[in-house]
């Protein structure tokens, strides 16, 4: 029985909630129990945004993540705020294009990826969230390509379906980053 | 022998509870005659207010709902939206419509809600025993303005017909009186236009009817009429305030353009990072 | 993969209302429930329904009064300060015996308070709140699926008893997404009857000059008659109490600690039960689903063999009063947060552990009152 408690955090506009929704849909497609809980309110307008995604074999109790098993971190304020909360042996995936701090905790695994740089190099700077997600999926060994594609189909509105391919590419760029 | 006068069919035989000399009875009869003449008794749903007319449902055969104080236009909106082909009217006094229910009145009007409001303005709260109304005249003595209404503490009277006629939504707004045969005939004709406007689905109509309250004004009925003519008519001039066909543009949402939908999807916390790719 | 979709609780409730035959929705914006209005605004015009943004919560509930009195399945939704405003209309609706559904997505108070989730509306939804003797049927979902199922159920119960029914949610349940299967939403409504009002012969549909007057009202100035109306309404409430109490008990039968919690708090208690296993404290959860009628007998049964009861709420303790009314022979403890703060499983667990150790030291489990 495994439970992934994934906290995604960054600035409003980085696609934090969307990346969370994609993760939740992946869980749903894999027949897991899932929950997705956003931060809401005035802080959404350009401030920090975060989102709690739980993917579990068990029924999900509280949708609020107090101690994430995985932290996907896309700005400095959330790095400082959330790293201390990550559970022991947990994972932190951080966008090293935006966060120049080194993680000091020895009991968790820090994975750095210059996601914003990679996304910019691929002509889609706003898809850093997908690059981050790809890297996380690899680290967690979660889902496979077909699951990712099905989840993208569920989350990308029909009128934007042409965006599926570039999103997939961005996820793969993150997944294959070494 | 030819029958030249009879009680309107929609009125019941129940004796009214109104005070002697009160104009509610006259106005009820006019409303009833218009309902009869237009042949809409079976289609009409009335909304009674809080105030002296709260029990008016006892005097009409048609369906009725009794609303909370000031909320009759909102209740009428709910009824009308469910039964757009029925005739829905409210009957409200000045305390109900112009004080506690101002928001409901203004917004039903500005939506162009296809209802008719019969608005009775007698410058006083009658049922509670004669307190100041938003329409009480300057200097007028009431239970709560024992030294006469004074602007520094009580402000000035509200002209509902004037105020609502500044809005785009209403189709027909008229101020009438029932102090004379001439004015009674004019009120009947105005109510006929107002109800017809609704039947034709042309939007919001309101007829303000200046009335007397002999009991709370502390005057015999005829003296009250005289006082009304000399004082109230000057503050609330009779006449037609708005008469305009409103064109309600109806959008075909079945083929609504993608942009509108997109704008709403991108608001709030909807997760749509894809939009950032634009 | 199933046909499940991910949906926010607010949207799931809105969709369920439509599936239950609601075509008249009157809203007013307030965080954190605005998605309900947004969803209705988008869907209603496409299915020949009405979404209307009212000028206030007061107007919205009175529009519901009118539409419900006219025979339709009508709904409004709001959050706590807005429900305070709606209380006038709710009292009139109850007094006129009209069916309707109200969704309250609770936020922290009092006053304007904050926009984060809370459970501090328990008093105002279960104890009347508005004036006069009346009751609301109150359903408390704890999942997005239940947001939908209970909204549809609320319409059925409202029609069955000609009484307003309320779905008590909170900011978390409204904003979170979970998988939902609308096949599981039991709506006892025949879509072909949306504009057929024949099963509501009391509704104001116009007499068509073929029947007597239908009258929707709450006024009666004759004390003898008004008391009789109240007596009849309370007979109806007795029926509701007999038939509609709903609850869920989760966990091992012979637990030491009984948590009592609803909605989001109940979910947090599930995590707490897991946490307590590591501390060798056995706990179970009693979750009221109907907050009125309160599932009193089931609570007594669930509490029978426990050593202590811990009530968990996102408030300073409101439902705890109903728990105290039903459990006199056990210590009752409270663990709660307010203001939009959410109780932590570890903090709740500590209260439970303390409760059990106090009892062990006492050597008894029968002291008066308990403490918070």
Short mmCIF file of C-alpha atoms in Angstrom, two decimals, chain B residues 75-211:
data_model
loop_
_atom_site.label_atom_id
_atom_site.label_comp_id
_atom_site.label_asym_id
_atom_site.label_seq_id
_atom_site.Cartn_x
_atom_site.Cartn_y
_atom_site.Cartn_z
CA UNK B 75 -40.53 36.69 -4.94
CA UNK B 76 -42.30 37.88 -8.09
CA UNK B 77 -39.07 37.32 -10.02
CA UNK B 78 -38.93 33.71 -8.82
CA UNK B 79 -42.57 33.09 -9.77
CA UNK B 80 -42.29 34.80 -13.15
CA UNK B 81 -39.12 32.93 -14.12
CA UNK B 82 -40.93 29.65 -13.48
CA UNK B 83 -44.14 30.77 -15.22
CA UNK B 84 -43.08 33.30 -17.88
CA UNK B 85 -46.50 33.11 -19.54
CA UNK B 86 -48.46 33.91 -16.38
CA UNK B 87 -49.21 37.41 -15.15
CA UNK B 88 -47.36 38.28 -11.96
CA UNK B 89 -47.95 41.47 -10.01
CA UNK B 90 -46.89 42.83 -6.65
CA UNK B 91 -48.86 45.29 -4.57
CA UNK B 92 -46.65 47.21 -2.17
CA UNK B 93 -46.75 50.22 0.10
CA UNK B 94 -44.11 52.91 0.43
CA UNK B 95 -42.44 51.46 3.53
CA UNK B 96 -42.24 48.04 1.91
CA UNK B 97 -41.14 49.18 -1.54
CA UNK B 98 -39.18 52.39 -0.94
CA UNK B 99 -37.44 51.62 2.39
CA UNK B 100 -36.78 47.99 3.31
CA UNK B 101 -37.26 46.75 -0.25
CA UNK B 102 -35.43 49.46 -2.20
CA UNK B 103 -32.76 47.08 -3.48
CA UNK B 104 -35.30 44.49 -4.65
CA UNK B 105 -37.34 47.23 -6.35
CA UNK B 106 -34.43 48.88 -8.14
CA UNK B 107 -32.95 45.59 -9.33
CA UNK B 108 -36.21 44.07 -10.55
CA UNK B 109 -36.66 47.32 -12.48
CA UNK B 110 -33.16 47.41 -13.91
CA UNK B 111 -33.39 43.75 -14.97
CA UNK B 112 -36.51 44.73 -16.85
CA UNK B 113 -38.23 41.91 -14.99
CA UNK B 114 -41.48 41.25 -16.85
CA UNK B 115 -43.76 41.96 -13.87
CA UNK B 116 -46.13 44.71 -12.81
CA UNK B 117 -45.81 46.59 -9.54
CA UNK B 118 -48.72 48.45 -8.01
CA UNK B 119 -47.06 50.89 -5.64
CA UNK B 120 -49.20 52.61 -3.02
CA UNK B 121 -47.64 55.83 -1.72
CA UNK B 122 -49.52 57.31 1.25
CA UNK B 123 -46.50 58.95 2.92
CA UNK B 124 -46.71 56.89 6.09
CA UNK B 125 -46.36 53.43 7.68
CA UNK B 126 -50.01 52.54 8.16
CA UNK B 127 -50.13 49.07 9.64
CA UNK B 128 -47.66 49.75 12.43
CA UNK B 129 -49.57 52.84 13.47
CA UNK B 130 -48.30 55.88 11.61
CA UNK B 131 -44.52 56.15 11.60
CA UNK B 132 -42.41 58.14 9.17
CA UNK B 133 -42.07 56.58 5.71
CA UNK B 134 -39.34 57.34 3.17
CA UNK B 135 -42.07 59.30 1.37
CA UNK B 136 -43.21 61.37 4.37
CA UNK B 137 -43.27 65.07 3.42
CA UNK B 138 -40.97 67.62 4.96
CA UNK B 139 -42.54 68.94 8.15
CA UNK B 140 -45.14 66.15 8.23
CA UNK B 141 -45.93 64.99 11.75
CA UNK B 142 -45.89 61.24 12.36
CA UNK B 143 -45.38 59.04 15.40
CA UNK B 144 -41.60 59.02 14.78
CA UNK B 145 -41.38 62.63 13.56
CA UNK B 146 -43.39 64.24 16.37
CA UNK B 147 -41.91 67.67 15.57
CA UNK B 148 -42.34 67.22 11.83
CA UNK B 149 -39.95 65.57 9.36
CA UNK B 150 -36.71 67.52 9.37
CA UNK B 151 -33.89 67.10 6.86
CA UNK B 152 -30.98 67.22 9.27
CA UNK B 153 -32.12 64.02 10.97
CA UNK B 154 -34.54 62.40 8.50
CA UNK B 155 -33.43 63.49 5.04
CA UNK B 156 -35.84 64.06 2.18
CA UNK B 157 -38.74 62.14 0.61
CA UNK B 158 -37.94 59.56 -2.10
CA UNK B 159 -39.56 59.88 -5.51
CA UNK B 160 -39.69 56.30 -6.74
CA UNK B 161 -41.18 57.11 -10.15
CA UNK B 162 -38.49 59.74 -10.77
CA UNK B 163 -35.70 57.47 -9.57
CA UNK B 164 -36.71 54.35 -11.52
CA UNK B 165 -37.34 56.31 -14.70
CA UNK B 166 -33.59 57.03 -14.88
CA UNK B 167 -32.99 53.29 -15.43
CA UNK B 168 -32.76 51.56 -18.80
CA UNK B 169 -34.75 48.48 -17.72
CA UNK B 170 -38.31 49.71 -16.98
CA UNK B 171 -40.79 49.93 -19.80
CA UNK B 172 -43.62 51.88 -18.18
CA UNK B 173 -43.63 54.10 -15.10
CA UNK B 174 -46.55 56.31 -14.19
CA UNK B 175 -47.67 58.22 -11.10
CA UNK B 176 -51.42 58.41 -10.52
CA UNK B 177 -53.89 59.25 -7.74
CA UNK B 178 -57.38 58.15 -6.66
CA UNK B 179 -58.67 61.39 -5.12
CA UNK B 180 -61.18 62.11 -7.90
CA UNK B 181 -63.22 60.34 -10.56
CA UNK B 182 -60.89 61.74 -13.21
CA UNK B 183 -57.82 60.44 -11.45
CA UNK B 184 -59.47 57.09 -10.75
CA UNK B 185 -60.20 56.69 -14.47
CA UNK B 186 -56.59 57.62 -15.22
CA UNK B 187 -55.32 55.06 -12.70
CA UNK B 188 -57.47 52.37 -14.29
CA UNK B 189 -56.17 53.22 -17.75
CA UNK B 190 -52.57 53.30 -16.50
CA UNK B 191 -52.89 49.90 -14.81
CA UNK B 192 -54.39 48.53 -18.02
CA UNK B 193 -51.32 49.73 -19.94
CA UNK B 194 -49.01 48.35 -17.26
CA UNK B 195 -50.56 44.86 -17.30
CA UNK B 196 -50.77 44.88 -21.10
CA UNK B 197 -47.06 45.68 -21.21
CA UNK B 198 -46.45 42.50 -19.23
CA UNK B 199 -48.82 40.43 -21.36
CA UNK B 200 -46.90 41.64 -24.43
CA UNK B 201 -43.62 40.64 -22.69
CA UNK B 202 -42.33 44.19 -22.97
CA UNK B 203 -40.79 44.33 -19.52
CA UNK B 204 -41.10 46.01 -16.17
CA UNK B 205 -44.06 48.24 -15.39
CA UNK B 206 -44.83 50.19 -12.22
CA UNK B 207 -47.78 52.40 -11.37
CA UNK B 208 -47.29 54.60 -8.30
CA UNK B 209 -50.63 55.55 -6.80
CA UNK B 210 -50.75 58.44 -4.34
CA UNK B 211 -53.09 57.56 -1.50
#
